[in-house]
mmCIF file of C-alpha atoms and ligand atoms in Angstrom:
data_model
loop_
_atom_site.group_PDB
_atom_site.id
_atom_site.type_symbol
_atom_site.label_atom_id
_atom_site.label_comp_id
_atom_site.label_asym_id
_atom_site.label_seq_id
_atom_site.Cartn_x
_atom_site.Cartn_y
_atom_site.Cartn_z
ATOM 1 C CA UNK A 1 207.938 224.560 234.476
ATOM 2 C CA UNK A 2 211.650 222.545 234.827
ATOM 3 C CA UNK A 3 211.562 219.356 234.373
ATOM 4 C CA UNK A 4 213.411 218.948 237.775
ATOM 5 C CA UNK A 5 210.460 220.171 239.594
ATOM 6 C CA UNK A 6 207.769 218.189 238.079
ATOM 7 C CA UNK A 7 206.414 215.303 240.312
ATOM 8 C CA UNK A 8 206.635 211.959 238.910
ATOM 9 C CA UNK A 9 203.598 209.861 238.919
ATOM 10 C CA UNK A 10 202.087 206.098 237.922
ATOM 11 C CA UNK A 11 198.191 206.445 237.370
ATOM 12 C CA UNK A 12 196.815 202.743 237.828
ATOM 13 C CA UNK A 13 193.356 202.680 236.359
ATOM 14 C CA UNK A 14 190.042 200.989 235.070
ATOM 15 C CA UNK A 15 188.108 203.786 232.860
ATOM 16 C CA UNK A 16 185.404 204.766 233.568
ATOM 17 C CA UNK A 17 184.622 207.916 232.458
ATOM 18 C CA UNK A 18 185.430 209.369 235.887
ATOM 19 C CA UNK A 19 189.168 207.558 235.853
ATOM 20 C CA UNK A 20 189.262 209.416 232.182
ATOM 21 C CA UNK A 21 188.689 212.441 233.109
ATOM 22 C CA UNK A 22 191.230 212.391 235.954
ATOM 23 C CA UNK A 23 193.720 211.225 233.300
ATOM 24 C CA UNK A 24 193.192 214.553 230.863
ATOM 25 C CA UNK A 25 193.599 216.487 234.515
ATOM 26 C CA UNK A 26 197.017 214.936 234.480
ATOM 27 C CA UNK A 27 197.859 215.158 230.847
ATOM 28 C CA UNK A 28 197.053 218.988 231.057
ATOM 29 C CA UNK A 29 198.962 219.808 233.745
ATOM 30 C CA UNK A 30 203.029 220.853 233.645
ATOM 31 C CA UNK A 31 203.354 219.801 237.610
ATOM 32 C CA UNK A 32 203.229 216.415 237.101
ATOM 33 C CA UNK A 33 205.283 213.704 234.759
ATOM 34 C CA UNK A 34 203.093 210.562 233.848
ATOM 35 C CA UNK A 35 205.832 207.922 233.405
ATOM 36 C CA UNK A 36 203.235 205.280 232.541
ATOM 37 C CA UNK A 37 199.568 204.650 233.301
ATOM 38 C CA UNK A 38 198.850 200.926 233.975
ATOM 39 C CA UNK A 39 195.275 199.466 233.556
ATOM 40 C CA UNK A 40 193.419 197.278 236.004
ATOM 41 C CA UNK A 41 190.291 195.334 235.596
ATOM 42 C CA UNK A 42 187.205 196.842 237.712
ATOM 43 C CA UNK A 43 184.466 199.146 236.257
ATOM 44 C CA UNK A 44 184.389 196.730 233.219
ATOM 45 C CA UNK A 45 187.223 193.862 232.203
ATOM 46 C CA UNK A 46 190.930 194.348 231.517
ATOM 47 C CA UNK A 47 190.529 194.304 228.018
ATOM 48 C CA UNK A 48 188.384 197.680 227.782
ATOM 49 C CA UNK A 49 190.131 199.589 230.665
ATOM 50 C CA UNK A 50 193.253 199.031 228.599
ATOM 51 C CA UNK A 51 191.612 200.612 225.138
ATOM 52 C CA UNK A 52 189.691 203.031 227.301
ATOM 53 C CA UNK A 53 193.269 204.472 228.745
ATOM 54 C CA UNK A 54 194.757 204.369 225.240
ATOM 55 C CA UNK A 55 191.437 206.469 223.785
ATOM 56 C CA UNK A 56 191.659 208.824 226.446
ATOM 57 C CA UNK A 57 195.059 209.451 225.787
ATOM 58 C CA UNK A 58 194.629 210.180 221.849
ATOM 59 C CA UNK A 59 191.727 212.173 222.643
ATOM 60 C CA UNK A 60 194.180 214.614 224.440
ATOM 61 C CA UNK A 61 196.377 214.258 221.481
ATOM 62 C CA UNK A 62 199.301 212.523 223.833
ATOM 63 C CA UNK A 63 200.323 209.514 221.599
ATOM 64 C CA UNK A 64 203.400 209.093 223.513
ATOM 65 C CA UNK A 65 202.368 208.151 226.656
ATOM 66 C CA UNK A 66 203.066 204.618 228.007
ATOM 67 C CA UNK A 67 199.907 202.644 228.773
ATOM 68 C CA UNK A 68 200.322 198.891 230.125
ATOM 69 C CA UNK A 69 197.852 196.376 230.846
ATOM 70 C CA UNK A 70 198.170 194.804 234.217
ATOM 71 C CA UNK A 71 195.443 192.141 236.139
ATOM 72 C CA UNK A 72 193.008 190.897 234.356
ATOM 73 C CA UNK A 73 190.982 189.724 237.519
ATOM 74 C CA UNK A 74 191.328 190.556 241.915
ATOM 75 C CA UNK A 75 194.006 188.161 244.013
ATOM 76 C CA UNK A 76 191.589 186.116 244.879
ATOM 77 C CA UNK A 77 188.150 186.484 243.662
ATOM 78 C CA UNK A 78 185.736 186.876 240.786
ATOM 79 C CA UNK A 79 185.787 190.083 239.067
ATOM 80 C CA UNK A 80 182.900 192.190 239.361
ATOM 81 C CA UNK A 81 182.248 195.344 237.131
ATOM 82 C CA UNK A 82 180.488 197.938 237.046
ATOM 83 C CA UNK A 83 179.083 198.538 233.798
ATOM 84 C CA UNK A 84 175.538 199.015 235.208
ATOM 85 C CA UNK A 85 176.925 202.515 236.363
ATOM 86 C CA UNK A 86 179.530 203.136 233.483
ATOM 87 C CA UNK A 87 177.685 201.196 230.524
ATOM 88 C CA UNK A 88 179.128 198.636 227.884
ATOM 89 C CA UNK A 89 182.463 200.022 227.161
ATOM 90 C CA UNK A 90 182.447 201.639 230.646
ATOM 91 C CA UNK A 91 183.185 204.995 228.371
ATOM 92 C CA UNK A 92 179.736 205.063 227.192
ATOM 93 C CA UNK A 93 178.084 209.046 226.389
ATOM 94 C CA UNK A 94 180.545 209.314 223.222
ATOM 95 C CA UNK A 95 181.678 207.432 220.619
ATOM 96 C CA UNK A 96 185.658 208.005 220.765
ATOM 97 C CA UNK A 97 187.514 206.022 217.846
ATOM 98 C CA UNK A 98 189.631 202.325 218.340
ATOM 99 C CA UNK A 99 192.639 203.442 219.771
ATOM 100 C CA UNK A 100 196.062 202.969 217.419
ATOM 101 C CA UNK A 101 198.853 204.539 219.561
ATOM 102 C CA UNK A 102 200.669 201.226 221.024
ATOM 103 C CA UNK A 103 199.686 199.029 224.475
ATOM 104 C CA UNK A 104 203.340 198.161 225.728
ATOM 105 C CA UNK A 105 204.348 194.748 225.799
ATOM 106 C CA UNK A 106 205.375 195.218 229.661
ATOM 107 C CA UNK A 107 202.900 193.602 231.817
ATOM 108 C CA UNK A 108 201.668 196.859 234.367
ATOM 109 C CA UNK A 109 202.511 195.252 237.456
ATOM 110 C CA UNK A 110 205.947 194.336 236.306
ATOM 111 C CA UNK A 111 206.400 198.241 235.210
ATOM 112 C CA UNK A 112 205.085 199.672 238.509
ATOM 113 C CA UNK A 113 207.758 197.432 240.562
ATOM 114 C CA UNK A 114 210.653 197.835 237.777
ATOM 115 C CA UNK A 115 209.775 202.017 237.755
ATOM 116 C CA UNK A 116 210.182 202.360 241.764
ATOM 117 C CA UNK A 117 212.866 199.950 241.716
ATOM 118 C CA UNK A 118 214.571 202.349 239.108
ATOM 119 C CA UNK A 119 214.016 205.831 239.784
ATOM 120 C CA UNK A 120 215.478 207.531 243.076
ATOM 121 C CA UNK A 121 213.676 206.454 246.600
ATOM 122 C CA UNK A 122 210.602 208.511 247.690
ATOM 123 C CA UNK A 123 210.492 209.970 244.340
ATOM 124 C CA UNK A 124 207.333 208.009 242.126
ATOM 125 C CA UNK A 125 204.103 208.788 243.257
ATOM 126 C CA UNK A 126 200.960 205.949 242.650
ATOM 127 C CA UNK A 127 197.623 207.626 241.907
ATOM 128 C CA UNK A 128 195.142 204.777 242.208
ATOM 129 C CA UNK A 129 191.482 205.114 240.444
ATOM 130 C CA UNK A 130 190.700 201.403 240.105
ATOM 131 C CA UNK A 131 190.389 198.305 242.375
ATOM 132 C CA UNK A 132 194.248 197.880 244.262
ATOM 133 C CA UNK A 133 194.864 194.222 242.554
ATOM 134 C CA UNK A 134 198.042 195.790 240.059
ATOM 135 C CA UNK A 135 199.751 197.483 243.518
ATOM 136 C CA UNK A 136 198.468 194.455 245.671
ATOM 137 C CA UNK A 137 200.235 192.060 243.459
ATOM 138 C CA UNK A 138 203.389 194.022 242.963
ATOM 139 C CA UNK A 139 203.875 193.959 246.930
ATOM 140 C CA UNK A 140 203.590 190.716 247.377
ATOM 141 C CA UNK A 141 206.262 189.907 244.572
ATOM 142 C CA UNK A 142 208.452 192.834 245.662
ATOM 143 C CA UNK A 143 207.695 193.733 249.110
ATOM 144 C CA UNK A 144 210.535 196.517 249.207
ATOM 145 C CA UNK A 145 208.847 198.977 246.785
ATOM 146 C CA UNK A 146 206.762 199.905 249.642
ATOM 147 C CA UNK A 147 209.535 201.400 251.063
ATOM 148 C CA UNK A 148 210.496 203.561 247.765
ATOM 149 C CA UNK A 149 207.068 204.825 247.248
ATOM 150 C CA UNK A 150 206.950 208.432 248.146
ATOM 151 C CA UNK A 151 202.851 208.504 248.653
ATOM 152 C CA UNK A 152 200.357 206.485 247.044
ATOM 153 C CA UNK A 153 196.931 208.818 246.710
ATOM 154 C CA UNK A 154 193.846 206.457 246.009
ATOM 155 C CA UNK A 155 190.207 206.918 245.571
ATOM 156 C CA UNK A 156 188.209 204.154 247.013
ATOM 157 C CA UNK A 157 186.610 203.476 250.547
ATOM 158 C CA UNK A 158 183.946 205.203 253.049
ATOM 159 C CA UNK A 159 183.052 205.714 256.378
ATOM 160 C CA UNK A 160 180.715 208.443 256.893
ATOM 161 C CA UNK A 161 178.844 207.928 253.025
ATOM 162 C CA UNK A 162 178.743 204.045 253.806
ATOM 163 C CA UNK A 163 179.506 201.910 250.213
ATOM 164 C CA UNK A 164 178.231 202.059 247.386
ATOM 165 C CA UNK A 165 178.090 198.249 246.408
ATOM 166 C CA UNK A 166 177.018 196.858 249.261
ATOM 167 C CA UNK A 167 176.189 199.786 252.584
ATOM 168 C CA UNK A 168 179.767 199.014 253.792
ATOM 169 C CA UNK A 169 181.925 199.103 250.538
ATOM 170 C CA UNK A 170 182.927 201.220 247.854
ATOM 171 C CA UNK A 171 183.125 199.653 244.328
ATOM 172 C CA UNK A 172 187.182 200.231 244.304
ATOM 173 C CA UNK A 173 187.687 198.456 247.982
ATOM 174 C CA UNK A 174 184.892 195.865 246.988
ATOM 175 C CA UNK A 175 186.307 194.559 244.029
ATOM 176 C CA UNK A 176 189.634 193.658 245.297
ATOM 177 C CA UNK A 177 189.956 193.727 249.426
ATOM 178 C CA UNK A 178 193.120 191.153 249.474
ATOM 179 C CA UNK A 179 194.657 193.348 247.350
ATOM 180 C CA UNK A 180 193.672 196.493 249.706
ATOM 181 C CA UNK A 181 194.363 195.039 252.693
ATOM 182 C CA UNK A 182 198.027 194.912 251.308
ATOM 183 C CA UNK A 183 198.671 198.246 250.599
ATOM 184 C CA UNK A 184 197.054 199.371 253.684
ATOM 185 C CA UNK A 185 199.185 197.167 255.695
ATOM 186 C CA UNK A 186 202.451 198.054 253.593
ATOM 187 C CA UNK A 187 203.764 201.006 255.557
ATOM 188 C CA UNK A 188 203.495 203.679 252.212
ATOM 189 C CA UNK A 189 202.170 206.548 253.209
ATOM 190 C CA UNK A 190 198.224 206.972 251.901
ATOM 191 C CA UNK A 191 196.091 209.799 251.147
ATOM 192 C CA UNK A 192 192.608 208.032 250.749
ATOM 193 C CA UNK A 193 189.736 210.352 248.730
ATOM 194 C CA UNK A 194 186.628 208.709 250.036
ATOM 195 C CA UNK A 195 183.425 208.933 249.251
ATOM 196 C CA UNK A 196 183.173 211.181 252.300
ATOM 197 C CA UNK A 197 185.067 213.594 249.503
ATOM 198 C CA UNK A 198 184.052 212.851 246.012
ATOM 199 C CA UNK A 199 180.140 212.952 247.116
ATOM 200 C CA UNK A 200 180.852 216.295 247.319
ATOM 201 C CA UNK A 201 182.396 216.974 244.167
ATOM 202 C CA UNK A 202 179.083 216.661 242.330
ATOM 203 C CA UNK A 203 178.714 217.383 238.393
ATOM 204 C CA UNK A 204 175.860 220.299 238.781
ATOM 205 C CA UNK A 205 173.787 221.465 235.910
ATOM 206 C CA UNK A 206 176.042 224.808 236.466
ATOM 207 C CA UNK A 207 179.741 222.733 236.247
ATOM 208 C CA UNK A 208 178.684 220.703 233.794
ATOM 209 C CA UNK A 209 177.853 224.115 231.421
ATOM 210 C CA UNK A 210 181.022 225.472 231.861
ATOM 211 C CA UNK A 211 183.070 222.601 230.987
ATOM 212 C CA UNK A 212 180.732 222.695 227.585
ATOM 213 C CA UNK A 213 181.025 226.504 227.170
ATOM 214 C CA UNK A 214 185.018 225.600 226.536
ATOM 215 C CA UNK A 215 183.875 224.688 222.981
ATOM 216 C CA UNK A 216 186.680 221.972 222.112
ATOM 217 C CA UNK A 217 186.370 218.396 221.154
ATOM 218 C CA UNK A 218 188.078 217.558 224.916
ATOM 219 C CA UNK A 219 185.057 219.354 226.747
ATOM 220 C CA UNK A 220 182.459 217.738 224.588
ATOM 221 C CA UNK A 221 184.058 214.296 225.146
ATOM 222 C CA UNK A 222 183.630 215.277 229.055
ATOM 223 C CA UNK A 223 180.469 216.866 229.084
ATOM 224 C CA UNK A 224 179.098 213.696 227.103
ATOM 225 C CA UNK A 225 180.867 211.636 229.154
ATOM 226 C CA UNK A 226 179.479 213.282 232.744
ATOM 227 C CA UNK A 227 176.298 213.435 231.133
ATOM 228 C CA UNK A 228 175.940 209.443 231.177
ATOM 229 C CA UNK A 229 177.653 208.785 234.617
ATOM 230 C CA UNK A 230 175.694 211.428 236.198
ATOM 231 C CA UNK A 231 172.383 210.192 235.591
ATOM 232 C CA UNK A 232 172.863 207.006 237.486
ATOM 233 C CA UNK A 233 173.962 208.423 241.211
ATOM 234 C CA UNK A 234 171.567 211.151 240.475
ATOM 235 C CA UNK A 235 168.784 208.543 240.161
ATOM 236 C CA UNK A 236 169.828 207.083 243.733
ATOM 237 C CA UNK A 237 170.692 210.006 245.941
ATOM 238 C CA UNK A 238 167.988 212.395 244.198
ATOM 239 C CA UNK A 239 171.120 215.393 244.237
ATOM 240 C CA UNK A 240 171.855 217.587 241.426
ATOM 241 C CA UNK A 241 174.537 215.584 239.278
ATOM 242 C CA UNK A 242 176.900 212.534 240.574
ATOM 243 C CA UNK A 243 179.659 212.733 242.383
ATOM 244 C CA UNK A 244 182.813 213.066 239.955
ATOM 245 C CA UNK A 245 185.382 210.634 242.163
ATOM 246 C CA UNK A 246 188.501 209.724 240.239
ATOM 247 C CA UNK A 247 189.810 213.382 239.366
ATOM 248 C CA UNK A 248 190.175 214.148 242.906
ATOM 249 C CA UNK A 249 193.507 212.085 243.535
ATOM 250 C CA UNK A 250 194.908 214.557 240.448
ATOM 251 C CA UNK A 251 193.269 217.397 241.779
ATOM 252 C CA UNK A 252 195.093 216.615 245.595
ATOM 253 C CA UNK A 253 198.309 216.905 243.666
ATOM 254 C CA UNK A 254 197.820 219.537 242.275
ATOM 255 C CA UNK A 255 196.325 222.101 245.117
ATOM 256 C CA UNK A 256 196.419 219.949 248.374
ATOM 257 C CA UNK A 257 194.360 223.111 249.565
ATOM 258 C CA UNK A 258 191.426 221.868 248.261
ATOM 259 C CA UNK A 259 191.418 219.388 250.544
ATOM 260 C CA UNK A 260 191.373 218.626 254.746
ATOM 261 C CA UNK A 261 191.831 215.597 256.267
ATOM 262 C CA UNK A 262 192.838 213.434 259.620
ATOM 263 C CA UNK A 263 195.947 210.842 259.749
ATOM 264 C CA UNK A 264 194.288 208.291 261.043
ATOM 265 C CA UNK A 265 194.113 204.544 261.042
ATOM 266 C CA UNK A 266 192.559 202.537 258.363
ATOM 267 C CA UNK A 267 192.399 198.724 258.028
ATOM 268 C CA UNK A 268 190.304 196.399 255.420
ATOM 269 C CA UNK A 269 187.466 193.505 256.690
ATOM 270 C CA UNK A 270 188.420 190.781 254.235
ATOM 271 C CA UNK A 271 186.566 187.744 255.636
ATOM 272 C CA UNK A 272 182.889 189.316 256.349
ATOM 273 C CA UNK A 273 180.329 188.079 254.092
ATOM 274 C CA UNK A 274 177.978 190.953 255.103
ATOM 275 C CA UNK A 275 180.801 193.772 255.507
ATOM 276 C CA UNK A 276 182.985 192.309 252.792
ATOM 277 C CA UNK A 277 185.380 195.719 251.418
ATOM 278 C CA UNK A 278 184.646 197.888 254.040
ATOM 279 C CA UNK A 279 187.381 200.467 255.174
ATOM 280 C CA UNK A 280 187.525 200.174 258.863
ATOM 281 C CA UNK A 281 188.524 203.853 259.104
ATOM 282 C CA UNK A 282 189.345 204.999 262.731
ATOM 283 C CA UNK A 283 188.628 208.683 262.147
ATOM 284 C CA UNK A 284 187.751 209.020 265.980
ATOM 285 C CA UNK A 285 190.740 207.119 267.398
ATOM 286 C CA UNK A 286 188.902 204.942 269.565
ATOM 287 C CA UNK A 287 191.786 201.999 269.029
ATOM 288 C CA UNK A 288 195.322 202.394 269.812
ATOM 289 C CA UNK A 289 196.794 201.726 266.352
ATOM 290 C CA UNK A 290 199.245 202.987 264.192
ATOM 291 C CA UNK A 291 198.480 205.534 261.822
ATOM 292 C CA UNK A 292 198.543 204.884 257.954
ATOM 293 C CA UNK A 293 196.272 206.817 256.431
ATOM 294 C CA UNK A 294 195.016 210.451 255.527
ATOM 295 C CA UNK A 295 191.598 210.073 255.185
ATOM 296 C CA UNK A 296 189.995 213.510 253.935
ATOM 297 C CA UNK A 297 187.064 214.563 254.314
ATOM 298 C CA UNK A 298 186.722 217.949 253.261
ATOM 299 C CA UNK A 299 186.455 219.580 249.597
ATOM 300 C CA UNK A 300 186.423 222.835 248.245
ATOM 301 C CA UNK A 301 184.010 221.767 245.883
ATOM 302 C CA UNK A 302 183.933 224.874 243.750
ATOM 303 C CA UNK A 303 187.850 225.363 243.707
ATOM 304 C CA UNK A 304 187.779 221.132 242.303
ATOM 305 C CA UNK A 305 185.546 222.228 239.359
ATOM 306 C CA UNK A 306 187.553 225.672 238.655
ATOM 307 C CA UNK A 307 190.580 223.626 238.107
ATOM 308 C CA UNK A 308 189.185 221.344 235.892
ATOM 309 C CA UNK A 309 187.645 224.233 233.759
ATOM 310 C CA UNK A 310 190.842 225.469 233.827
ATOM 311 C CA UNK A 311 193.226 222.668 232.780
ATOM 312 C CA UNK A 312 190.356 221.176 230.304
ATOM 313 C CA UNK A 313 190.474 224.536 228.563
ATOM 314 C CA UNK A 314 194.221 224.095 228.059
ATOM 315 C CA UNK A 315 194.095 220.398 226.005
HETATM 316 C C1 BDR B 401 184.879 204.374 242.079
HETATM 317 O O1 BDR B 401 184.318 203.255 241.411
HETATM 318 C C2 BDR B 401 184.279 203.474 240.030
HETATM 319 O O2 BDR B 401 183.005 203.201 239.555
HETATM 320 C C3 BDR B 401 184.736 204.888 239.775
HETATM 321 O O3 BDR B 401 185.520 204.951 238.615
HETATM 322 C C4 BDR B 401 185.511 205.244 241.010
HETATM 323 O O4 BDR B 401 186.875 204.906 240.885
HETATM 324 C C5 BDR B 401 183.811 205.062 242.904
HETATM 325 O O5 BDR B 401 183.310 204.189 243.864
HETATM 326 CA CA1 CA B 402 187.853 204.277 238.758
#
């Protein structure tokens, strides 16, 4: 595939097994340029999700990449992690070695306004897996990259799954509303992957045999690595594997197909102690306001797995 065709892309992240395996999605595929992946503090601290990117990365033998570290906490609150879902290292179901290929000196939300600010309007794409804080902060400094962003695809929020911190939030919206409430109020044009989504995308006894069956060190990384994450949403909703979020903002990019949707109106409760996170997603227009978010609900949820067997296979 040209190089002028590929679609350029910042993946902002806090592996997380699920945020890892969405990276390798990216790695493998030729559509899509990764001009940096920045790390965010969320499903354990800043200091892991940083290493975590970095192992991914060697696993897949792609040295070269550019990770950055970005926020080491939300705008304006205590950090809360998730380790009770992802474990210790929020990697946890294999042992992957200390990273050596370099963390750039750059701080990540000083790369993600610098690389819009750079490369041609409309052209960089942000692919958010973690808690908003590195994009929240970057608007506030630089309020114009909103402007250059072509689309900014996310996974994080709910409406007709509820949370999954609290019964109004997901962990990603949780974690950091300030900074959520920015973005959504920035004028870029979303594509949110809800819960409503990625509960369908769940990691079956089936999926999970034919990612091993691919016989390399990358698909016994993953299948350890769905293994562990798995057991913990399978445990609450009593389904047949977890839901496997983060690769679906990848996946979008790659066949939008897979997916269905409404433009709709989305905004963020940021004061509510009891609905703290929650995306206030209009999906049945009831209000009168403007409209700044896709919010999909539909997956081909067969078609999701095919492509990761498929792109897996090719690391
Ligand atoms: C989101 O929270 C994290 O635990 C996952 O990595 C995903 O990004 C799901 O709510
Ligand atoms: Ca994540």
């Amino acid at each position: 595939m040209s190089d002028r065709i590929k679609r350029k892309i910042i993946i902002d992240t806090d592996p997380g097994q699920d945020d890892a395996i969405a990276i390798l999605l990216a790695l493998a595929s030729p559509e899509l340029e990764v001009l940096g992946i920045t790390a965010v503090a969320g499903n354990v601290p800043l200091e892991l999700t940083q290493q975590n990117i970095r192992k991914t990365c060697e696993l897949a033998g792609r040295t070269e990449v550019k990770v950055y570290a970005g926020a080491n906490a939300p705008m304006k609150r205590k950090l809360f992690t998730a380790e009770y879902v992802h474990g210790a290292t929020g990697l946890n179901g294999i042992e992957l070695p200390k990273p050596t290929m370099p963390l750039q000196s750059q701080n990540g939300v000083d790369f993600i306004i610098e690389t819009i600010m750079k490369q041609p309007e409309k052209s960089v794409t942000l692919c958010t897996l973690g808690p908003l804080t590195n994009v929240g902060i970057a608007l506030e400094r630089v309020p114009e990259i909103a402007s250059r962003i072509k689309e900014l695809v996310m996974m994080g929020g709910g409406l007709f799954e509820g949370g999954n911190v609290t019964p109004a939030a997901e962990f990603n919206i949780f974690v950091d509303p300030d900074a959520a409430k920015l973005v959504f109020d920035s004028g870029i044009p979303i594509i949110v992957m809800p819960l409503d989504v990625t509960h369908k995308a769940l990691t079956t006894a089936a999926r999970i045999e034919k990612i091993r069956a691919i016989g390399t060190s990358v698909s016994t990384a993953v299948t350890g690595w769905l293994e562990f994450f798995e057991r913990f949403d399978e445990d609450k909703y009593g389904t047949d594997g977890g839901p496997l979020h983060d690769p679906n903002v990848i996946a979008y990019l790659l066949k939008p197909e897979l997916y269905a949707g409404r433009h709709i109106n989305v905004e963020i409760e940021t004061k509510s102690e009891l609905t703290i996170g929650m995306t206030v997603a209009d999906y049945w227009q009831v209000m009168d306001k403007p409209k700044n978010a896709i919010w999909m609900t539909e997956l081909d949820a067969d078609g999701f797995f095919d492509l990761i067997v498929e792109r897996i296979s090719q690391i």
